[in-house]
Amino acid sequence: MNGIKRIVKVCAADKVILGAAALMAAATLFYGLTWHDAPVLAGDSRGYIEVAESIQSGEFDRPFFRTPGYPILLWLCGLPPSKTIVWVGLLLHGVATVLGVWLMGEVGLGARLRIVFAGLMGLPLYVQSAGILLTENVAQFSLVATTALLWFSLRTRSLTFAMFAGLFAAFAAMVRPAYQLLPVVLSLFGIATLTRLGPTEGGKWWTRCVACGPALGLVPILALCTWNYKHHGYFGLTYALGGNLCNRTALFVERAEMKWEPLRSALIEGRNRGLVRGKSHTALQYQWDQWAMLKAVTSLNDVELAKRLARLNMELILQNPLEYLAAVGRALVSSLFPYVTRLAGQHGIRQILWTGVHFLVIGAWLLQLWMVGGRLAHDFCVWAFVRFKRKDVSLPLVVEQDRRRYVLYASLAGLILYTIVVNALVDVGDPRQRSPVDLFVVMQTILGIEMFVGRMKDPDVDRIIR
């Protein structure tokens, strides 16, 4: 409770936070009143609505392809979906933005940079997900809340906040299954941070407890996985993994052995249809377009077919690792492209505008990641190598503000790269799947530029240049 009171007190006294809150309130009203067609239905929306309807009726006797995080929100906002879900989405985006402004203030960024961040977050390019019946808006809020709670737990050595960070990470996994390893990743990050980058008030035992606190998020994840295994025959948040891997093996599925017939021939036929008559002519997502045909050919139900596809695709990947990595590489590149919907403006000058803004931000992010992130990674690797040789070597002393910036910068980088890489490894690698961390991309870019400028103002730079 003391931690919450402190946060409220700091926010109430910070004019930038109040200004950002006012800005997001105005943006919420503007978009809520001008988006006459919202909420917008997308291709995957029907699946989430069906799960929400099952939750409303209490029917859990069949396996769900979609995870329950977003459907629970749909159910709470009322079915069929109405403008209420749009207002809630806009509110979640506003809260996520204000939390980002608070985090930037915690590491000493100035008022102008924080207002610039809030202004960027008010653009249609970053608000659009709030008006679409998909998971990206809720996933963004869950990740920002997780980051804020983790940050505060590391600063104050609060086990309570660390555990809540884990629970929000678990909810992010319930919204998008790609994040189901996030509680473990956060715990490993906490261990590295608390034992290497800061003082350990409270003793080593308490420090380790705080660092492992986010692992509590594994409890609800494992509970749902166990439920699915007991009642539906698969251990996981969803049975989609086997089907999703078809996106990575589409161009070499014919290399599958004959033992997989008749599934092999059916996949080849479906892939060829996707290449010729598919929406993108890349065969991405061809397996879902041909799902009914695959079930009919194999006489398997949804779960059985997904498990068989998982085994087939894993064998293909192990036998053709370079082709798999090439597919992952293409997905990594495509994931960095703009995500622009009709709410932001898909045609004409508006599409050009938002595409330009996106590539400007992504270019700045990649540049600062190379300069600042590369430097931090270099320094850490040098220290780790030297310490391996000499146990008495410690990290160079840094001022508290710099330590905070290092920790926040590393956590943002970790979440961004985790999102992009995991989706490229096991799913489509679509720009939409990256969009939940676009807020982090802007935050880290601003923070990285500030750290670079601060480095240039360091008196030691003159000595280094000479």
Coordinates of C-alpha atoms in Angstrom, one line a residue:
M1 CA 0.0 0.0 0.0
N2 CA 2.9 2.4 0.8
G3 CA 4.2 1.8 -2.7
I4 CA 0.9 2.6 -4.3
K5 CA 0.5 5.8 -2.2
R6 CA 4.0 6.9 -3.2
I7 CA 3.2 6.4 -6.9
V8 CA -0.1 8.3 -6.7
K9 CA 1.7 11.1 -4.8
V10 CA 4.4 11.4 -7.4
C11 CA 2.0 11.3 -10.3
A12 CA -0.2 14.0 -8.7
A13 CA 2.8 16.3 -8.2
D14 CA 4.2 15.7 -11.7
K15 CA 2.8 18.3 -14.1
V16 CA 4.0 16.3 -17.2
I17 CA 2.1 13.3 -16.1
L18 CA -1.0 15.4 -15.5
G19 CA -0.5 17.0 -18.9
A20 CA -0.1 13.6 -20.6
A21 CA -3.2 12.3 -18.9
A22 CA -5.2 15.4 -20.1
L23 CA -3.8 14.8 -23.6
M24 CA -4.8 11.2 -23.7
A25 CA -8.3 12.1 -22.3
A26 CA -8.7 14.5 -25.2
A27 CA -7.5 11.8 -27.6
T28 CA -10.0 9.3 -26.1
L29 CA -12.9 11.7 -26.6
F30 CA -11.8 12.6 -30.1
Y31 CA -11.4 9.0 -31.4
G32 CA -14.4 7.7 -29.4
L33 CA -16.7 10.3 -31.0
T34 CA -15.2 10.3 -34.6
W35 CA -14.8 6.5 -35.1
H36 CA -18.4 5.9 -36.2
D37 CA -17.6 2.4 -37.6
A38 CA -15.8 1.2 -34.6
P39 CA -15.5 -1.5 -33.3
V40 CA -14.1 -2.9 -36.6
L41 CA -14.4 -6.6 -37.2
A42 CA -11.2 -8.3 -38.5
G43 CA -10.6 -11.8 -39.8
D44 CA -9.9 -13.2 -36.4
S45 CA -12.6 -11.3 -34.5
R46 CA -15.2 -14.0 -34.9
G47 CA -13.1 -16.5 -33.1
Y48 CA -12.7 -14.3 -30.0
I49 CA -16.4 -13.5 -30.0
E50 CA -17.3 -17.2 -30.0
V51 CA -15.1 -17.8 -27.0
A52 CA -16.7 -14.9 -25.2
E53 CA -20.1 -16.3 -26.0
S54 CA -19.0 -19.7 -24.5
I55 CA -17.7 -17.9 -21.4
Q56 CA -21.1 -16.1 -21.1
S57 CA -23.0 -19.4 -21.4
G58 CA -20.6 -21.4 -19.2
E59 CA -19.9 -23.9 -22.0
F60 CA -16.3 -25.3 -21.7
D61 CA -16.8 -28.8 -23.1
R62 CA -14.8 -28.1 -26.3
P63 CA -11.3 -26.9 -26.9
F64 CA -10.8 -23.3 -27.9
F65 CA -8.4 -22.2 -30.6
R66 CA -8.4 -18.7 -29.1
T67 CA -7.0 -18.0 -25.6
P68 CA -9.4 -16.6 -23.0
G69 CA -7.8 -13.2 -22.1
Y70 CA -9.4 -11.0 -24.7
P71 CA -12.7 -12.9 -24.8
I72 CA -13.1 -12.3 -21.0
L73 CA -12.8 -8.5 -21.7
L74 CA -15.4 -8.8 -24.5
W75 CA -17.7 -10.6 -22.2
L76 CA -17.3 -8.0 -19.4
C77 CA -18.0 -5.2 -21.9
G78 CA -21.2 -6.9 -23.1
L79 CA -22.1 -9.1 -26.1
P80 CA -22.6 -8.5 -28.9
P81 CA -19.6 -6.1 -28.9
S82 CA -20.6 -2.5 -28.9
K83 CA -19.0 0.9 -28.7
T84 CA -18.2 0.1 -25.0
I85 CA -15.2 -2.1 -26.0
V86 CA -13.9 0.9 -28.0
W87 CA -14.1 3.2 -25.1
V88 CA -12.4 0.6 -22.9
G89 CA -9.7 0.1 -25.4
L90 CA -9.0 3.9 -25.7
L91 CA -8.9 4.1 -21.9
L92 CA -6.3 1.2 -21.8
H93 CA -4.2 2.9 -24.4
G94 CA -4.3 6.2 -22.4
V95 CA -3.3 4.5 -19.2
A96 CA -0.5 2.7 -21.0
T97 CA 0.8 6.0 -22.3
V98 CA 0.7 7.7 -18.9
L99 CA 2.5 4.7 -17.4
G100 CA 5.2 5.2 -20.1
V101 CA 5.4 8.9 -19.3
W102 CA 5.9 8.0 -15.6
L103 CA 8.6 5.5 -16.3
M104 CA 10.5 8.0 -18.5
G105 CA 10.3 10.5 -15.6
E106 CA 11.6 7.9 -13.2
V107 CA 14.9 7.7 -15.2
G108 CA 15.3 11.4 -15.4
L109 CA 14.0 12.3 -18.9
G110 CA 13.0 15.9 -19.4
A111 CA 9.5 17.2 -19.8
R112 CA 9.8 17.9 -23.5
L113 CA 10.8 14.4 -24.4
R114 CA 8.0 12.9 -22.3
I115 CA 5.4 15.2 -23.9
V116 CA 6.7 14.3 -27.4
F117 CA 6.2 10.6 -26.4
A118 CA 2.7 11.3 -25.3
G119 CA 1.9 13.2 -28.5
L120 CA 3.2 10.4 -30.7
M121 CA 1.1 7.9 -28.7
G122 CA -2.0 10.1 -29.6
L123 CA -1.5 9.6 -33.3
P124 CA -3.9 7.3 -35.2
L125 CA -1.1 5.0 -36.1
Y126 CA -0.7 4.0 -32.4
V127 CA -4.3 4.4 -31.3
Q128 CA -5.9 2.3 -34.1
S129 CA -5.8 -1.0 -32.3
A130 CA -8.3 0.3 -29.6
G131 CA -11.0 0.3 -32.3
I132 CA -10.4 -3.2 -33.7
L133 CA -11.8 -6.4 -32.2
L134 CA -8.4 -7.9 -31.9
T135 CA -5.9 -8.5 -29.0
E136 CA -3.2 -5.9 -29.8
N137 CA -4.6 -3.1 -27.6
V138 CA -5.1 -5.3 -24.6
A139 CA -1.7 -7.0 -25.1
Q140 CA 0.0 -3.6 -25.2
F141 CA -1.6 -2.5 -21.9
S142 CA -0.7 -5.8 -20.2
L143 CA 3.0 -5.5 -21.3
V144 CA 3.2 -1.8 -20.1
A145 CA 1.6 -2.7 -16.8
T146 CA 4.0 -5.6 -16.4
T147 CA 7.0 -3.4 -17.2
A148 CA 5.9 -0.7 -14.7
L149 CA 5.3 -3.2 -11.9
L150 CA 8.6 -5.0 -12.6
W151 CA 10.4 -1.7 -12.6
F152 CA 8.9 -0.6 -9.3
S153 CA 9.6 -4.0 -7.7
L154 CA 13.3 -3.8 -8.8
R155 CA 13.7 -0.3 -7.5
T156 CA 12.0 -0.9 -4.1
R157 CA 12.8 -4.6 -3.6
S158 CA 9.0 -5.2 -3.3
L159 CA 8.1 -8.8 -3.6
T160 CA 4.4 -7.9 -3.9
F161 CA 4.9 -5.7 -7.0
A162 CA 7.2 -8.4 -8.5
M163 CA 4.4 -11.0 -8.1
F164 CA 1.9 -8.7 -9.6
A165 CA 4.3 -8.2 -12.5
G166 CA 4.2 -11.9 -13.0
L167 CA 0.4 -12.1 -12.9
F168 CA 0.1 -9.3 -15.5
A169 CA 2.7 -11.2 -17.7
A170 CA 0.4 -14.3 -17.3
F171 CA -2.5 -12.2 -18.5
A172 CA -0.5 -11.1 -21.5
A173 CA 0.0 -14.8 -22.3
M174 CA -3.7 -15.4 -22.0
V175 CA -4.2 -12.6 -24.5
R176 CA -1.4 -13.6 -26.8
P177 CA 0.1 -17.1 -26.3
A178 CA 3.5 -15.9 -27.6
Y179 CA 4.1 -14.4 -24.1
Q180 CA 3.7 -17.6 -22.1
L181 CA 7.4 -17.7 -21.4
L182 CA 7.4 -14.1 -20.2
P183 CA 7.2 -14.8 -16.4
V184 CA 10.4 -16.9 -16.7
V185 CA 12.2 -14.3 -18.8
L186 CA 11.2 -11.6 -16.3
S187 CA 12.6 -13.6 -13.4
L188 CA 15.9 -14.2 -15.2
F189 CA 16.1 -10.5 -15.9
G190 CA 15.3 -9.7 -12.3
I191 CA 18.1 -12.0 -11.1
A192 CA 20.6 -10.5 -13.4
T193 CA 19.5 -7.0 -12.5
L194 CA 19.4 -7.3 -8.7
T195 CA 22.5 -9.3 -8.3
R196 CA 24.7 -7.3 -10.8
L197 CA 23.4 -3.8 -11.3
G198 CA 22.4 -2.5 -7.9
P199 CA 22.7 -2.6 -4.2
T200 CA 21.1 -5.5 -2.3
E201 CA 19.3 -3.9 0.7
G202 CA 17.4 -6.5 2.6
G203 CA 19.9 -9.3 2.2
K204 CA 20.7 -11.8 -0.6
W205 CA 17.7 -14.0 0.4
W206 CA 15.2 -11.3 0.0
T207 CA 16.8 -10.1 -3.2
R208 CA 16.5 -13.5 -4.7
C209 CA 12.8 -13.8 -3.6
V210 CA 12.0 -10.4 -5.3
A211 CA 13.9 -11.5 -8.5
C212 CA 12.0 -14.7 -8.7
G213 CA 8.6 -13.1 -7.9
P214 CA 7.5 -12.7 -11.5
A215 CA 7.7 -16.5 -11.8
L216 CA 4.3 -16.6 -10.0
G217 CA 2.8 -15.9 -13.4
L218 CA 3.5 -19.5 -14.3
V219 CA 0.8 -20.7 -11.9
P220 CA -2.2 -19.5 -13.9
I221 CA -0.5 -20.5 -17.2
L222 CA 0.3 -24.0 -16.0
A223 CA -3.2 -24.3 -14.5
L224 CA -4.9 -23.6 -17.9
C225 CA -2.4 -25.8 -19.7
T226 CA -3.3 -28.6 -17.2
W227 CA -7.0 -28.0 -17.7
N228 CA -6.6 -28.3 -21.5
Y229 CA -4.6 -31.5 -21.1
K230 CA -7.1 -33.1 -18.8
H231 CA -10.2 -32.2 -20.7
H232 CA -9.1 -31.8 -24.3
G233 CA -5.9 -33.8 -24.7
Y234 CA -3.3 -31.1 -25.3
F235 CA -0.9 -29.3 -22.9
G236 CA -0.8 -25.7 -23.8
L237 CA -2.8 -22.4 -23.8
T238 CA -4.0 -23.2 -27.3
Y239 CA -3.5 -26.1 -29.8
A240 CA -2.5 -23.7 -32.5
L241 CA 1.2 -24.3 -32.5
G242 CA 1.2 -27.2 -34.9
G243 CA -0.8 -25.2 -37.4
N244 CA 1.2 -22.0 -36.9
L245 CA 4.4 -23.7 -37.7
C246 CA 3.1 -24.4 -41.2
N247 CA 3.8 -20.7 -41.9
R248 CA 7.5 -21.5 -41.5
T249 CA 7.6 -24.7 -43.5
A250 CA 5.2 -23.7 -46.4
L251 CA 8.0 -23.5 -49.0
F252 CA 9.5 -26.9 -48.3
V253 CA 6.6 -29.0 -47.1
E254 CA 7.0 -31.3 -50.0
R255 CA 10.2 -32.5 -48.4
A256 CA 8.1 -34.3 -45.7
E257 CA 8.6 -38.1 -45.8
M258 CA 5.9 -40.4 -47.3
K259 CA 5.0 -41.7 -43.9
W260 CA 3.0 -38.5 -43.4
E261 CA 0.6 -39.4 -46.2
P262 CA -2.2 -38.4 -46.8
L263 CA -1.5 -35.3 -44.7
R264 CA 1.6 -34.5 -46.8
S265 CA -0.3 -34.4 -50.1
A266 CA -3.1 -32.4 -48.7
L267 CA -0.7 -29.8 -47.3
I268 CA 1.1 -29.5 -50.7
E269 CA -2.2 -29.1 -52.4
G270 CA -3.4 -26.5 -49.9
R271 CA 0.0 -24.7 -50.1
N272 CA -0.2 -24.5 -53.9
R273 CA -3.7 -23.1 -53.8
G274 CA -2.4 -20.5 -51.4
L275 CA 0.4 -19.5 -53.7
V276 CA -1.9 -19.2 -56.7
R277 CA -5.2 -18.0 -55.3
G278 CA -4.4 -17.0 -51.8
K279 CA -4.9 -13.5 -50.4
S280 CA -1.1 -12.7 -50.3
H281 CA 0.2 -15.3 -52.8
T282 CA 2.8 -16.3 -50.3
A283 CA 1.0 -19.3 -48.9
L284 CA 1.1 -17.7 -45.4
Q285 CA -1.9 -18.9 -43.4
Y286 CA -2.8 -21.5 -46.1
Q287 CA -3.3 -24.1 -43.4
W288 CA -6.2 -22.3 -41.8
D289 CA -7.9 -21.7 -45.2
Q290 CA -7.6 -25.5 -45.9
W291 CA -8.3 -26.6 -42.3
A292 CA -11.6 -28.3 -43.1
M293 CA -10.1 -30.1 -46.0
L294 CA -7.1 -31.3 -43.9
K295 CA -9.5 -32.7 -41.3
A296 CA -11.6 -34.5 -43.9
V297 CA -8.6 -36.1 -45.5
T298 CA -7.0 -37.3 -42.3
S299 CA -10.3 -38.0 -40.4
L300 CA -8.8 -36.2 -37.4
N301 CA -10.4 -33.7 -35.1
D302 CA -8.9 -30.2 -34.4
V303 CA -6.6 -31.2 -31.6
E304 CA -5.4 -34.4 -33.2
L305 CA -4.7 -32.6 -36.5
A306 CA -2.8 -29.8 -34.7
K307 CA -0.7 -32.3 -32.8
R308 CA 0.1 -34.3 -35.9
L309 CA 1.1 -31.1 -37.7
A310 CA 3.3 -30.2 -34.8
R311 CA 5.2 -33.4 -35.2
L312 CA 5.4 -33.2 -39.0
N313 CA 6.6 -29.5 -38.9
M314 CA 9.2 -30.2 -36.2
E315 CA 10.6 -33.0 -38.2
L316 CA 10.7 -30.8 -41.3
I317 CA 12.5 -28.0 -39.3
L318 CA 15.1 -30.4 -37.9
Q319 CA 15.8 -31.9 -41.3
N320 CA 15.9 -28.5 -43.1
P321 CA 17.3 -26.0 -40.6
L322 CA 18.6 -23.5 -43.2
E323 CA 15.3 -23.3 -45.0
Y324 CA 13.5 -22.7 -41.7
L325 CA 16.0 -20.0 -40.7
A326 CA 15.5 -18.3 -44.1
A327 CA 11.7 -18.3 -43.5
V328 CA 12.3 -16.8 -40.0
G329 CA 14.6 -14.2 -41.5
R330 CA 11.9 -13.1 -44.0
A331 CA 9.4 -13.0 -41.2
L332 CA 11.7 -10.8 -39.1
V333 CA 12.0 -8.3 -41.9
S334 CA 8.3 -8.2 -42.7
S335 CA 7.5 -7.8 -39.0
L336 CA 9.2 -4.4 -39.1
F337 CA 6.8 -3.1 -41.8
P338 CA 3.9 -0.7 -40.9
Y339 CA 0.7 -1.8 -39.4
V340 CA -1.9 0.6 -40.9
T341 CA -5.6 -0.2 -40.8
R342 CA -8.6 1.8 -42.2
L343 CA -9.1 3.5 -38.9
A344 CA -5.7 5.2 -39.4
G345 CA -6.0 5.4 -43.1
Q346 CA -5.2 2.6 -45.5
H347 CA -5.3 4.6 -48.7
G348 CA -4.0 7.8 -50.3
I349 CA -2.0 10.4 -48.5
R350 CA -2.8 9.1 -45.0
Q351 CA -1.3 5.8 -45.7
I352 CA 1.8 7.5 -47.1
L353 CA 2.0 9.7 -44.0
W354 CA 1.7 6.9 -41.4
T355 CA 4.0 4.7 -43.4
G356 CA 6.6 7.5 -43.3
V357 CA 6.1 8.1 -39.6
H358 CA 6.5 4.4 -38.9
F359 CA 9.7 3.9 -40.9
L360 CA 11.2 7.1 -39.4
V361 CA 10.6 5.7 -35.9
I362 CA 11.8 2.2 -36.8
G363 CA 14.9 3.6 -38.5
A364 CA 15.7 5.7 -35.4
W365 CA 15.1 2.7 -33.2
L366 CA 17.4 0.5 -35.1
L367 CA 20.1 3.2 -35.2
Q368 CA 20.0 3.8 -31.5
L369 CA 19.9 0.1 -30.8
W370 CA 23.1 -0.3 -32.8
M371 CA 24.8 2.6 -31.1
V372 CA 23.6 2.5 -27.5
G373 CA 22.5 -1.1 -27.1
G374 CA 25.6 -2.3 -28.8
R375 CA 27.8 -0.2 -26.5
L376 CA 26.0 -1.5 -23.4
A377 CA 26.2 -5.1 -24.6
H378 CA 29.9 -4.6 -25.3
D379 CA 30.6 -3.2 -21.8
F380 CA 28.7 -6.0 -20.1
C381 CA 30.4 -8.8 -22.1
V382 CA 33.8 -7.3 -21.3
W383 CA 33.0 -7.2 -17.6
A384 CA 31.6 -10.7 -17.7
F385 CA 34.7 -12.1 -19.4
V386 CA 37.1 -10.3 -17.0
R387 CA 35.1 -11.4 -14.0
F388 CA 35.3 -15.0 -15.2
K389 CA 39.0 -14.6 -15.0
R390 CA 39.1 -12.5 -11.8
K391 CA 36.3 -13.1 -9.3
D392 CA 37.1 -9.8 -7.4
V393 CA 36.2 -7.6 -10.3
S394 CA 32.9 -5.7 -10.0
L395 CA 30.8 -3.6 -12.3
P396 CA 32.0 0.0 -12.7
L397 CA 30.3 2.3 -10.4
V398 CA 27.6 4.4 -12.0
V399 CA 25.3 7.1 -10.6
E400 CA 21.8 6.0 -9.6
Q401 CA 20.1 7.8 -12.6
D402 CA 22.4 5.9 -15.1
R403 CA 21.7 2.6 -13.4
R404 CA 17.9 3.2 -13.7
R405 CA 18.3 4.1 -17.4
Y406 CA 20.3 0.9 -18.0
V407 CA 17.7 -1.3 -16.4
L408 CA 14.8 0.4 -18.2
Y409 CA 16.6 0.4 -21.5
A410 CA 17.4 -3.3 -21.2
S411 CA 13.9 -4.3 -20.2
L412 CA 12.4 -2.4 -23.1
A413 CA 14.9 -4.0 -25.5
G414 CA 14.2 -7.4 -24.1
L415 CA 10.4 -7.2 -24.5
I416 CA 10.6 -5.7 -28.1
L417 CA 13.1 -8.4 -29.3
Y418 CA 11.2 -11.1 -27.5
T419 CA 7.9 -10.2 -29.3
I420 CA 9.5 -9.9 -32.7
V421 CA 11.7 -13.0 -32.5
V422 CA 9.1 -15.4 -30.9
N423 CA 6.4 -14.5 -33.5
A424 CA 8.9 -14.9 -36.3
L425 CA 10.0 -18.3 -35.0
V426 CA 6.6 -19.9 -34.5
D427 CA 3.9 -17.8 -36.1
V428 CA 3.4 -15.4 -39.1
G429 CA 5.8 -12.6 -38.0
D430 CA 3.1 -10.1 -39.1
P431 CA 3.4 -6.4 -38.3
R432 CA 0.2 -6.6 -36.4
Q433 CA 1.9 -9.1 -34.0
R434 CA 4.6 -6.5 -33.4
S435 CA 2.3 -3.6 -32.8
P436 CA 1.7 -4.3 -29.0
V437 CA 5.4 -3.2 -28.4
D438 CA 5.3 -0.1 -30.7
L439 CA 4.9 2.0 -27.6
F440 CA 8.1 0.4 -26.2
V441 CA 9.9 1.1 -29.5
V442 CA 9.1 4.8 -29.2
M443 CA 10.1 4.8 -25.5
Q444 CA 13.4 3.0 -26.1
T445 CA 14.2 5.3 -29.1
I446 CA 13.8 8.4 -27.0
L447 CA 15.7 6.9 -24.1
G448 CA 18.5 5.7 -26.3
I449 CA 18.9 9.1 -28.0
E450 CA 19.0 10.8 -24.6
M451 CA 21.6 8.4 -23.3
F452 CA 23.7 8.9 -26.5
V453 CA 23.5 12.7 -26.1
G454 CA 24.4 12.4 -22.4
R455 CA 27.4 10.3 -23.4
M456 CA 28.5 13.0 -25.8
K457 CA 28.4 15.6 -23.0
D458 CA 30.6 13.5 -20.8
P459 CA 33.9 15.2 -20.1
D460 CA 35.7 11.9 -20.7
V461 CA 34.6 12.0 -24.3
D462 CA 37.2 14.6 -25.2
R463 CA 39.9 12.4 -23.8
I464 CA 38.6 9.4 -25.7
I465 CA 38.5 11.3 -29.0
R466 CA 42.0 12.6 -28.5

